[in-house]
Amino acid sequence: MALVDDVKITIKAGNGGQGGKAFLSIPGSPKVYADGGDGGRGGNIYFQASNNVSDLSQFRFQKVIKGQDGEKGMNKNCTGKNGKDIFVLVPPGTKILDENTKEVFEILDKKPPVLTARGGRAGEGSHNYKPDINNFQLQHEEGGKGEEKKLHLVLKLIADIGLIGFPNAGKSSLLEKLTNANPKIGDYAFTTLEPNLGAMPVRHVLQGNSGGGKIIIADIPGLIEGASKGIGLGIQFLKHIEKTKILVHCIDSQEENPIKSYETVREEFREYSKSLLEKEEIILLTKIDLISEEKLKTQIKLLRKFKKKIMAISIYNEKSINELRITLKKFTLNTILDR
Ligand SMILES: Nc1nc2c(ncn2[C@@H]2O[C@H](COP(=O)(O)OP(=O)(O)OP(=O)(O)O)[C@@H](O)[C@H]2O)c(=O)[nH]1
Ligand SMILES: [Mg+2]
């Protein structure tokens, strides 16, 4: 599924419940007692990070989130129930911009939920007021209105590993092999239009660690010469790999000129940000089932000049995929233990 990383929504916290206006008169007594209870407070809306949510697609169809209203106060001094608070779960790293105040909240892992809209104040019930016996008008209060905000949510993925390279290099096929993702795969350039994310489980590596962990891998659209100037699909999606621990630079092993292919992608990186160039990187020759062993040796020899770790895989060769898996786990283990 394509990744949704930019949405606009409205949130409206619950209104406070109206204060009760009940009164009590005792037969035979001229006295009237006001006994309307207070209303309940309106439900708040919080945002909280969850590792079980991978993007913002839940908001594609749910553009308004409404908090629960507080209940009305009732007679016999009964207070109305508070509206239930809502906790909206978003991926860690989601930034929330309040479109009116321009305030920005960042939702981070292991941090307490962030209150984004406060529920309305509870209305005071008539028991707080002196009853006016003459006209039996009992005072009470309306509940306060819940806060309403227009929010702009942007997700910068916090992926551990980024798959990069020319279109058709086999990036999405590899993501599918390594993770639980089901990206679109096609025998043509620009099959992937939006970044895909997948989680690679690392349970056995983290034995003894509660619950195990997972490595998040991002597969991004292919880059071509001039991408930084908007050619092809552009480079705006590079923001999703800015924070990764390591990049896997995929090169189709059938490439006539793997050096040129490698350098072209690196050149586009340079235009975007230097930090991407400095990031740790593995050069990965893909589709090696389609070439001879000799050709593979030549390709590896050519690419040695970049002084990077070079690996070679075919999605049809389990052994090669397993070796890659082990290497990737080694590179990212510390990140996962931190989470
Ligand atoms: N024989 C063989 N074909 C592969 C291998 N990996 C990928 N392919 C094929 O190569 C083509 C491109 O694969 P994708 O995974 O869509 O490539 P991509 O890099 O994601 O392409 P874009 O999304 O366009 O950038 C598809 O037809 C795949 O079936 C491999 O190891 N061996
Ligand atoms: Mg793809």
Short mmCIF file of N, CA and C in Angstrom, two decimals, residues 57-219:
data_model
loop_
_atom_site.label_atom_id
_atom_site.label_comp_id
_atom_site.label_asym_id
_atom_site.label_seq_id
_atom_site.Cartn_x
_atom_site.Cartn_y
_atom_site.Cartn_z
N SER A 57 -2.55 6.78 6.89
CA SER A 57 -3.65 6.42 5.98
C SER A 57 -5.00 6.36 6.71
N GLN A 58 -5.00 6.21 8.02
CA GLN A 58 -6.28 6.19 8.75
C GLN A 58 -7.07 7.49 8.56
N PHE A 59 -6.37 8.57 8.18
CA PHE A 59 -7.05 9.87 8.04
C PHE A 59 -7.52 10.16 6.62
N ARG A 60 -7.29 9.22 5.73
CA ARG A 60 -7.72 9.47 4.35
C ARG A 60 -9.23 9.64 4.28
N PHE A 61 -9.92 8.84 5.07
CA PHE A 61 -11.39 8.93 5.03
C PHE A 61 -11.95 9.54 6.30
N GLN A 62 -11.15 9.56 7.35
CA GLN A 62 -11.64 10.15 8.61
C GLN A 62 -10.99 11.52 8.78
N LYS A 63 -11.68 12.53 8.24
CA LYS A 63 -11.09 13.87 8.23
C LYS A 63 -11.46 14.65 9.49
N VAL A 64 -12.45 14.17 10.21
CA VAL A 64 -12.88 14.88 11.43
C VAL A 64 -12.84 13.90 12.59
N ILE A 65 -12.19 14.33 13.66
CA ILE A 65 -12.19 13.48 14.86
C ILE A 65 -12.93 14.25 15.94
N LYS A 66 -13.96 13.61 16.44
CA LYS A 66 -14.82 14.34 17.38
C LYS A 66 -14.76 13.67 18.74
N GLY A 67 -14.51 14.46 19.77
CA GLY A 67 -14.45 13.94 21.14
C GLY A 67 -15.86 13.74 21.69
N GLN A 68 -15.92 12.96 22.72
CA GLN A 68 -17.24 12.67 23.32
C GLN A 68 -17.66 13.83 24.23
N ASP A 69 -18.96 14.19 24.15
CA ASP A 69 -19.48 15.27 25.01
C ASP A 69 -19.66 14.76 26.44
N GLY A 70 -19.55 15.67 27.39
CA GLY A 70 -19.87 15.32 28.77
C GLY A 70 -21.38 15.18 28.91
N GLU A 71 -21.81 14.36 29.85
CA GLU A 71 -23.26 14.20 30.02
C GLU A 71 -23.83 15.34 30.87
N LYS A 72 -25.13 15.52 30.73
CA LYS A 72 -25.81 16.56 31.53
C LYS A 72 -25.81 16.18 33.01
N GLY A 73 -25.82 17.21 33.87
CA GLY A 73 -26.00 16.95 35.29
C GLY A 73 -27.45 16.55 35.53
N MET A 74 -27.68 15.75 36.56
CA MET A 74 -29.05 15.29 36.80
C MET A 74 -29.53 15.65 38.19
N ASN A 75 -30.79 15.30 38.45
CA ASN A 75 -31.30 15.65 39.78
C ASN A 75 -30.64 14.80 40.87
N LYS A 76 -31.00 15.08 42.07
CA LYS A 76 -30.38 14.44 43.26
C LYS A 76 -28.88 14.67 43.25
N ASN A 77 -28.51 15.81 42.68
CA ASN A 77 -27.10 16.19 42.70
C ASN A 77 -26.17 15.26 41.94
N CYS A 78 -26.74 14.53 41.02
CA CYS A 78 -25.89 13.57 40.29
C CYS A 78 -25.09 14.30 39.22
N THR A 79 -23.79 14.10 39.29
CA THR A 79 -22.91 14.71 38.29
C THR A 79 -22.95 13.90 37.00
N GLY A 80 -22.99 14.59 35.86
CA GLY A 80 -22.97 13.89 34.57
C GLY A 80 -21.60 13.25 34.34
N LYS A 81 -21.58 12.21 33.56
CA LYS A 81 -20.29 11.52 33.27
C LYS A 81 -19.42 12.40 32.39
N ASN A 82 -18.11 12.34 32.63
CA ASN A 82 -17.18 13.04 31.74
C ASN A 82 -17.16 12.35 30.38
N GLY A 83 -16.95 13.14 29.33
CA GLY A 83 -16.77 12.53 28.00
C GLY A 83 -15.47 11.75 28.01
N LYS A 84 -15.45 10.60 27.32
CA LYS A 84 -14.21 9.79 27.29
C LYS A 84 -13.14 10.50 26.48
N ASP A 85 -11.90 10.47 26.98
CA ASP A 85 -10.80 11.05 26.20
C ASP A 85 -10.49 10.15 25.02
N ILE A 86 -10.05 10.78 23.93
CA ILE A 86 -9.67 9.98 22.75
C ILE A 86 -8.16 10.04 22.59
N PHE A 87 -7.56 8.90 22.34
CA PHE A 87 -6.11 8.84 22.08
C PHE A 87 -5.92 8.42 20.63
N VAL A 88 -5.47 9.36 19.81
CA VAL A 88 -5.27 9.06 18.39
C VAL A 88 -3.85 8.53 18.23
N LEU A 89 -3.72 7.33 17.65
CA LEU A 89 -2.39 6.72 17.51
C LEU A 89 -1.79 7.06 16.15
N VAL A 90 -0.59 7.59 16.19
CA VAL A 90 0.11 7.94 14.94
C VAL A 90 1.54 7.39 15.01
N PRO A 91 2.20 7.24 13.87
CA PRO A 91 3.58 6.72 13.91
C PRO A 91 4.52 7.70 14.62
N PRO A 92 5.52 7.19 15.33
CA PRO A 92 6.50 8.09 15.96
C PRO A 92 7.13 8.96 14.89
N GLY A 93 7.32 10.23 15.21
CA GLY A 93 7.92 11.15 14.22
C GLY A 93 6.89 11.99 13.49
N THR A 94 5.61 11.79 13.81
CA THR A 94 4.58 12.60 13.16
C THR A 94 4.64 14.02 13.72
N LYS A 95 4.63 14.99 12.81
CA LYS A 95 4.60 16.39 13.24
C LYS A 95 3.20 16.92 13.04
N ILE A 96 2.72 17.67 14.03
CA ILE A 96 1.37 18.20 13.94
C ILE A 96 1.44 19.72 13.99
N LEU A 97 0.94 20.35 12.93
CA LEU A 97 0.95 21.81 12.88
C LEU A 97 -0.48 22.30 13.10
N ASP A 98 -0.64 23.18 14.10
CA ASP A 98 -1.94 23.82 14.32
C ASP A 98 -2.02 24.96 13.30
N GLU A 99 -2.95 24.85 12.35
CA GLU A 99 -2.97 25.80 11.23
C GLU A 99 -3.27 27.23 11.66
N ASN A 100 -3.96 27.41 12.79
CA ASN A 100 -4.26 28.78 13.23
C ASN A 100 -3.12 29.39 14.02
N THR A 101 -2.67 28.66 15.06
CA THR A 101 -1.65 29.25 15.95
C THR A 101 -0.23 29.02 15.42
N LYS A 102 -0.10 28.11 14.43
CA LYS A 102 1.21 27.73 13.86
C LYS A 102 2.07 26.97 14.88
N GLU A 103 1.46 26.56 15.97
CA GLU A 103 2.18 25.75 16.96
C GLU A 103 2.50 24.38 16.34
N VAL A 104 3.66 23.82 16.69
CA VAL A 104 4.01 22.50 16.15
C VAL A 104 4.25 21.53 17.31
N PHE A 105 3.63 20.38 17.24
CA PHE A 105 3.89 19.33 18.23
C PHE A 105 4.55 18.17 17.49
N GLU A 106 5.55 17.57 18.12
CA GLU A 106 6.12 16.37 17.49
C GLU A 106 5.76 15.18 18.37
N ILE A 107 5.23 14.15 17.75
CA ILE A 107 4.81 12.99 18.53
C ILE A 107 5.92 11.96 18.49
N LEU A 108 6.51 11.72 19.65
CA LEU A 108 7.68 10.84 19.69
C LEU A 108 7.40 9.59 20.50
N ASP A 109 8.16 8.57 20.18
CA ASP A 109 8.04 7.29 20.85
C ASP A 109 8.36 7.45 22.34
N LYS A 110 7.70 6.68 23.16
CA LYS A 110 7.96 6.62 24.60
C LYS A 110 7.77 7.96 25.31
N LYS A 111 7.02 8.85 24.68
CA LYS A 111 6.72 10.13 25.34
C LYS A 111 5.24 10.09 25.71
N PRO A 112 4.89 10.85 26.76
CA PRO A 112 3.47 10.85 27.13
C PRO A 112 2.60 11.41 26.00
N PRO A 113 1.32 11.01 25.97
CA PRO A 113 0.42 11.53 24.93
C PRO A 113 0.36 13.06 24.97
N VAL A 114 0.21 13.67 23.82
CA VAL A 114 0.16 15.13 23.74
C VAL A 114 -1.29 15.59 23.63
N LEU A 115 -1.67 16.48 24.53
CA LEU A 115 -3.04 17.01 24.52
C LEU A 115 -3.16 18.04 23.41
N THR A 116 -4.01 17.79 22.43
CA THR A 116 -4.11 18.73 21.31
C THR A 116 -5.40 19.53 21.33
N ALA A 117 -6.47 18.97 21.89
CA ALA A 117 -7.72 19.75 22.00
C ALA A 117 -8.37 19.41 23.34
N ARG A 118 -8.63 20.46 24.08
CA ARG A 118 -9.17 20.28 25.44
C ARG A 118 -10.69 20.24 25.39
N GLY A 119 -11.24 19.31 26.12
CA GLY A 119 -12.70 19.19 26.20
C GLY A 119 -13.30 20.39 26.94
N GLY A 120 -14.58 20.68 26.64
CA GLY A 120 -15.25 21.83 27.27
C GLY A 120 -15.45 21.63 28.77
N ARG A 121 -15.48 22.76 29.46
CA ARG A 121 -15.68 22.76 30.91
C ARG A 121 -17.08 22.22 31.24
N ALA A 122 -17.17 21.56 32.37
CA ALA A 122 -18.47 21.05 32.80
C ALA A 122 -19.34 22.22 33.25
N GLY A 123 -20.64 22.20 32.91
CA GLY A 123 -21.55 23.24 33.38
C GLY A 123 -21.90 23.02 34.84
N GLU A 124 -22.04 24.09 35.58
CA GLU A 124 -22.39 23.92 37.00
C GLU A 124 -23.88 23.68 37.13
N GLY A 125 -24.23 22.76 37.98
CA GLY A 125 -25.64 22.44 38.20
C GLY A 125 -26.29 23.42 39.14
N SER A 126 -27.60 23.34 39.22
CA SER A 126 -28.35 24.32 40.02
C SER A 126 -28.01 24.24 41.50
N HIS A 127 -27.44 23.14 41.94
CA HIS A 127 -27.15 23.04 43.38
C HIS A 127 -26.16 24.09 43.83
N ASN A 128 -25.45 24.68 42.88
CA ASN A 128 -24.48 25.72 43.22
C ASN A 128 -25.15 27.08 43.41
N TYR A 129 -26.41 27.17 43.06
CA TYR A 129 -27.08 28.48 43.08
C TYR A 129 -28.21 28.45 44.09
N LYS A 130 -28.53 29.65 44.53
CA LYS A 130 -29.66 29.76 45.46
C LYS A 130 -30.94 29.76 44.64
N PRO A 131 -31.87 28.88 44.93
CA PRO A 131 -33.09 28.89 44.12
C PRO A 131 -33.93 30.15 44.35
N ASP A 132 -34.52 30.63 43.29
CA ASP A 132 -35.40 31.78 43.40
C ASP A 132 -36.81 31.24 43.52
N ILE A 133 -37.31 31.26 44.74
CA ILE A 133 -38.58 30.59 45.03
C ILE A 133 -39.75 31.24 44.30
N ASN A 134 -39.63 32.55 44.06
CA ASN A 134 -40.77 33.26 43.49
C ASN A 134 -41.17 32.78 42.11
N ASN A 135 -40.18 32.55 41.29
CA ASN A 135 -40.61 32.11 39.95
C ASN A 135 -40.06 30.73 39.57
N PHE A 136 -39.54 30.07 40.52
CA PHE A 136 -39.01 28.72 40.30
C PHE A 136 -38.00 28.63 39.17
N GLN A 137 -37.40 29.76 38.89
CA GLN A 137 -36.33 29.71 37.88
C GLN A 137 -35.07 29.23 38.56
N LEU A 138 -34.55 28.16 38.12
CA LEU A 138 -33.32 27.66 38.74
C LEU A 138 -32.14 27.95 37.83
N GLN A 139 -31.16 28.52 38.45
CA GLN A 139 -29.99 28.83 37.63
C GLN A 139 -29.15 27.58 37.39
N HIS A 140 -28.58 27.52 36.25
CA HIS A 140 -27.61 26.45 35.96
C HIS A 140 -26.76 26.96 34.81
N GLU A 141 -25.78 26.19 34.49
CA GLU A 141 -24.81 26.70 33.51
C GLU A 141 -24.71 25.75 32.31
N GLU A 142 -24.51 26.33 31.16
CA GLU A 142 -24.23 25.50 29.97
C GLU A 142 -22.79 24.98 30.09
N GLY A 143 -22.53 23.84 29.47
CA GLY A 143 -21.15 23.35 29.45
C GLY A 143 -20.31 24.18 28.49
N GLY A 144 -18.99 24.19 28.70
CA GLY A 144 -18.10 24.93 27.78
C GLY A 144 -17.95 24.16 26.48
N LYS A 145 -17.64 24.90 25.42
CA LYS A 145 -17.44 24.25 24.11
C LYS A 145 -16.06 23.57 24.07
N GLY A 146 -16.01 22.41 23.46
CA GLY A 146 -14.71 21.73 23.27
C GLY A 146 -13.87 22.49 22.26
N GLU A 147 -12.56 22.45 22.43
CA GLU A 147 -11.68 23.16 21.48
C GLU A 147 -11.77 22.52 20.10
N GLU A 148 -11.74 23.35 19.09
CA GLU A 148 -11.75 22.84 17.71
C GLU A 148 -10.51 23.35 17.01
N LYS A 149 -9.81 22.46 16.33
CA LYS A 149 -8.57 22.88 15.66
C LYS A 149 -8.44 22.26 14.29
N LYS A 150 -7.83 23.01 13.42
CA LYS A 150 -7.50 22.45 12.10
C LYS A 150 -6.02 22.08 12.15
N LEU A 151 -5.74 20.82 11.89
CA LEU A 151 -4.37 20.33 12.02
C LEU A 151 -3.81 19.83 10.70
N HIS A 152 -2.53 20.04 10.54
CA HIS A 152 -1.83 19.52 9.37
C HIS A 152 -0.81 18.50 9.89
N LEU A 153 -1.00 17.25 9.52
CA LEU A 153 -0.12 16.18 10.01
C LEU A 153 0.87 15.79 8.92
N VAL A 154 2.14 15.79 9.30
CA VAL A 154 3.18 15.39 8.33
C VAL A 154 4.05 14.33 8.98
N LEU A 155 4.28 13.27 8.24
CA LEU A 155 5.11 12.19 8.78
C LEU A 155 6.43 12.13 8.05
N LYS A 156 7.49 12.28 8.81
CA LYS A 156 8.81 11.99 8.26
C LYS A 156 9.12 10.62 8.80
N LEU A 157 9.21 9.67 7.93
CA LEU A 157 9.39 8.31 8.40
C LEU A 157 10.67 8.16 9.19
N ILE A 158 10.59 7.37 10.22
CA ILE A 158 11.82 7.06 10.92
C ILE A 158 12.15 5.62 10.56
N ALA A 159 12.68 5.46 9.35
CA ALA A 159 13.04 4.12 8.89
C ALA A 159 14.49 3.87 9.28
N ASP A 160 14.83 2.61 9.47
CA ASP A 160 16.20 2.25 9.84
C ASP A 160 17.07 2.07 8.60
N ILE A 161 16.42 1.58 7.53
CA ILE A 161 17.17 1.27 6.32
C ILE A 161 16.43 1.86 5.11
N GLY A 162 17.16 2.42 4.18
CA GLY A 162 16.52 2.95 2.97
C GLY A 162 17.01 2.20 1.74
N LEU A 163 16.09 1.80 0.87
CA LEU A 163 16.48 1.15 -0.39
C LEU A 163 16.43 2.21 -1.48
N ILE A 164 17.55 2.41 -2.15
CA ILE A 164 17.62 3.46 -3.17
C ILE A 164 18.19 2.89 -4.46
N GLY A 165 18.08 3.67 -5.53
CA GLY A 165 18.69 3.25 -6.79
C GLY A 165 17.87 3.68 -7.98
N PHE A 166 18.31 3.27 -9.15
CA PHE A 166 17.61 3.55 -10.40
C PHE A 166 16.23 2.89 -10.38
N PRO A 167 15.32 3.38 -11.23
CA PRO A 167 14.05 2.66 -11.41
C PRO A 167 14.33 1.24 -11.89
N ASN A 168 13.46 0.32 -11.52
CA ASN A 168 13.54 -1.06 -12.03
C ASN A 168 14.73 -1.86 -11.50
N ALA A 169 15.42 -1.34 -10.47
CA ALA A 169 16.61 -2.03 -9.95
C ALA A 169 16.24 -3.23 -9.08
N GLY A 170 14.96 -3.31 -8.71
CA GLY A 170 14.53 -4.44 -7.87
C GLY A 170 14.35 -4.08 -6.41
N LYS A 171 14.17 -2.79 -6.11
CA LYS A 171 14.05 -2.34 -4.73
C LYS A 171 12.78 -2.87 -4.06
N SER A 172 11.65 -2.73 -4.76
CA SER A 172 10.39 -3.16 -4.15
C SER A 172 10.35 -4.68 -4.00
N SER A 173 10.93 -5.38 -4.98
CA SER A 173 10.98 -6.85 -4.89
C SER A 173 11.75 -7.26 -3.64
N LEU A 174 12.81 -6.53 -3.36
CA LEU A 174 13.63 -6.85 -2.18
C LEU A 174 12.86 -6.53 -0.90
N LEU A 175 12.17 -5.40 -0.90
CA LEU A 175 11.37 -5.04 0.29
C LEU A 175 10.38 -6.16 0.59
N GLU A 176 9.77 -6.66 -0.48
CA GLU A 176 8.78 -7.72 -0.29
C GLU A 176 9.41 -8.99 0.29
N LYS A 177 10.63 -9.27 -0.13
CA LYS A 177 11.34 -10.46 0.35
C LYS A 177 11.72 -10.32 1.82
N LEU A 178 12.15 -9.11 2.20
CA LEU A 178 12.70 -8.92 3.54
C LEU A 178 11.64 -8.63 4.60
N THR A 179 10.50 -8.12 4.19
CA THR A 179 9.53 -7.63 5.18
C THR A 179 8.13 -8.16 4.90
N ASN A 180 7.20 -7.64 5.69
CA ASN A 180 5.79 -8.03 5.56
C ASN A 180 5.05 -7.19 4.50
N ALA A 181 5.78 -6.31 3.81
CA ALA A 181 5.10 -5.39 2.88
C ALA A 181 4.72 -6.10 1.58
N ASN A 182 3.69 -5.58 0.91
CA ASN A 182 3.28 -6.10 -0.40
C ASN A 182 3.28 -4.97 -1.43
N PRO A 183 4.46 -4.47 -1.76
CA PRO A 183 4.49 -3.32 -2.68
C PRO A 183 4.19 -3.75 -4.11
N LYS A 184 3.84 -2.77 -4.92
CA LYS A 184 3.61 -3.05 -6.34
C LYS A 184 4.98 -3.28 -7.01
N ILE A 185 5.05 -4.31 -7.81
CA ILE A 185 6.31 -4.64 -8.49
C ILE A 185 6.01 -4.71 -9.99
N GLY A 186 6.86 -4.12 -10.81
CA GLY A 186 6.57 -4.15 -12.24
C GLY A 186 7.84 -4.14 -13.07
N ASP A 187 7.74 -4.68 -14.27
CA ASP A 187 8.90 -4.75 -15.14
C ASP A 187 9.04 -3.47 -15.95
N TYR A 188 8.92 -2.35 -15.31
CA TYR A 188 9.05 -1.06 -15.99
C TYR A 188 9.49 -0.02 -14.97
N ALA A 189 9.99 1.11 -15.48
CA ALA A 189 10.49 2.15 -14.57
C ALA A 189 9.33 2.87 -13.88
N PHE A 190 9.59 3.32 -12.68
CA PHE A 190 8.62 4.09 -11.89
C PHE A 190 7.35 3.31 -11.55
N THR A 191 7.54 2.08 -11.15
CA THR A 191 6.41 1.31 -10.64
C THR A 191 6.02 1.90 -9.29
N THR A 192 7.01 2.20 -8.48
CA THR A 192 6.75 2.77 -7.16
C THR A 192 6.60 4.28 -7.29
N LEU A 193 5.43 4.78 -6.90
CA LEU A 193 5.18 6.22 -7.01
C LEU A 193 5.29 6.92 -5.66
N GLU A 194 5.08 6.18 -4.60
CA GLU A 194 5.18 6.72 -3.24
C GLU A 194 6.03 5.74 -2.43
N PRO A 195 6.72 6.23 -1.41
CA PRO A 195 7.53 5.30 -0.61
C PRO A 195 6.68 4.17 0.00
N ASN A 196 7.27 3.00 0.08
CA ASN A 196 6.65 1.86 0.76
C ASN A 196 7.46 1.55 2.00
N LEU A 197 6.77 1.09 3.01
CA LEU A 197 7.46 0.73 4.25
C LEU A 197 7.20 -0.72 4.58
N GLY A 198 8.18 -1.35 5.18
CA GLY A 198 7.95 -2.71 5.65
C GLY A 198 8.72 -2.95 6.94
N ALA A 199 8.28 -3.92 7.70
CA ALA A 199 8.94 -4.23 8.97
C ALA A 199 9.58 -5.61 8.87
N MET A 200 10.86 -5.67 9.22
CA MET A 200 11.57 -6.96 9.23
C MET A 200 11.72 -7.39 10.69
N PRO A 201 11.13 -8.52 11.06
CA PRO A 201 11.20 -8.92 12.47
C PRO A 201 12.61 -9.35 12.85
N VAL A 202 12.99 -9.08 14.09
CA VAL A 202 14.34 -9.46 14.53
C VAL A 202 14.28 -10.19 15.86
N ARG A 203 13.23 -10.97 16.04
CA ARG A 203 13.01 -11.62 17.33
C ARG A 203 14.20 -12.45 17.79
N HIS A 204 14.67 -13.33 16.91
CA HIS A 204 15.71 -14.26 17.37
C HIS A 204 17.03 -13.57 17.69
N VAL A 205 17.24 -12.40 17.09
CA VAL A 205 18.48 -11.67 17.38
C VAL A 205 18.41 -11.06 18.77
N LEU A 206 17.18 -10.71 19.15
CA LEU A 206 17.02 -10.00 20.42
C LEU A 206 16.55 -10.93 21.53
N GLN A 207 16.96 -12.15 21.49
CA GLN A 207 16.53 -13.08 22.52
C GLN A 207 16.81 -12.51 23.90
N GLY A 208 15.83 -12.61 24.75
CA GLY A 208 16.00 -12.07 26.09
C GLY A 208 15.45 -10.67 26.18
N ASN A 209 15.30 -10.02 25.06
CA ASN A 209 14.72 -8.68 25.05
C ASN A 209 13.20 -8.84 24.98
N SER A 210 12.46 -8.10 25.79
CA SER A 210 11.03 -8.34 25.86
C SER A 210 10.36 -8.04 24.51
N GLY A 211 9.68 -9.03 23.99
CA GLY A 211 8.86 -8.83 22.80
C GLY A 211 9.61 -8.76 21.49
N GLY A 212 10.90 -8.67 21.48
CA GLY A 212 11.63 -8.59 20.21
C GLY A 212 11.46 -7.21 19.59
N GLY A 213 11.89 -7.08 18.36
CA GLY A 213 11.80 -5.77 17.71
C GLY A 213 11.62 -5.93 16.23
N LYS A 214 11.69 -4.82 15.53
CA LYS A 214 11.62 -4.92 14.08
C LYS A 214 12.43 -3.79 13.46
N ILE A 215 12.90 -4.07 12.28
CA ILE A 215 13.68 -3.07 11.55
C ILE A 215 12.75 -2.53 10.47
N ILE A 216 12.65 -1.21 10.41
CA ILE A 216 11.76 -0.61 9.41
C ILE A 216 12.57 -0.29 8.15
N ILE A 217 12.10 -0.80 7.04
CA ILE A 217 12.79 -0.57 5.76
C ILE A 217 11.90 0.28 4.85
N ALA A 218 12.50 1.30 4.26
CA ALA A 218 11.75 2.16 3.34
C ALA A 218 12.25 1.93 1.92
N ASP A 219 11.29 1.68 1.03
CA ASP A 219 11.61 1.50 -0.39
C ASP A 219 11.07 2.76 -1.07
#
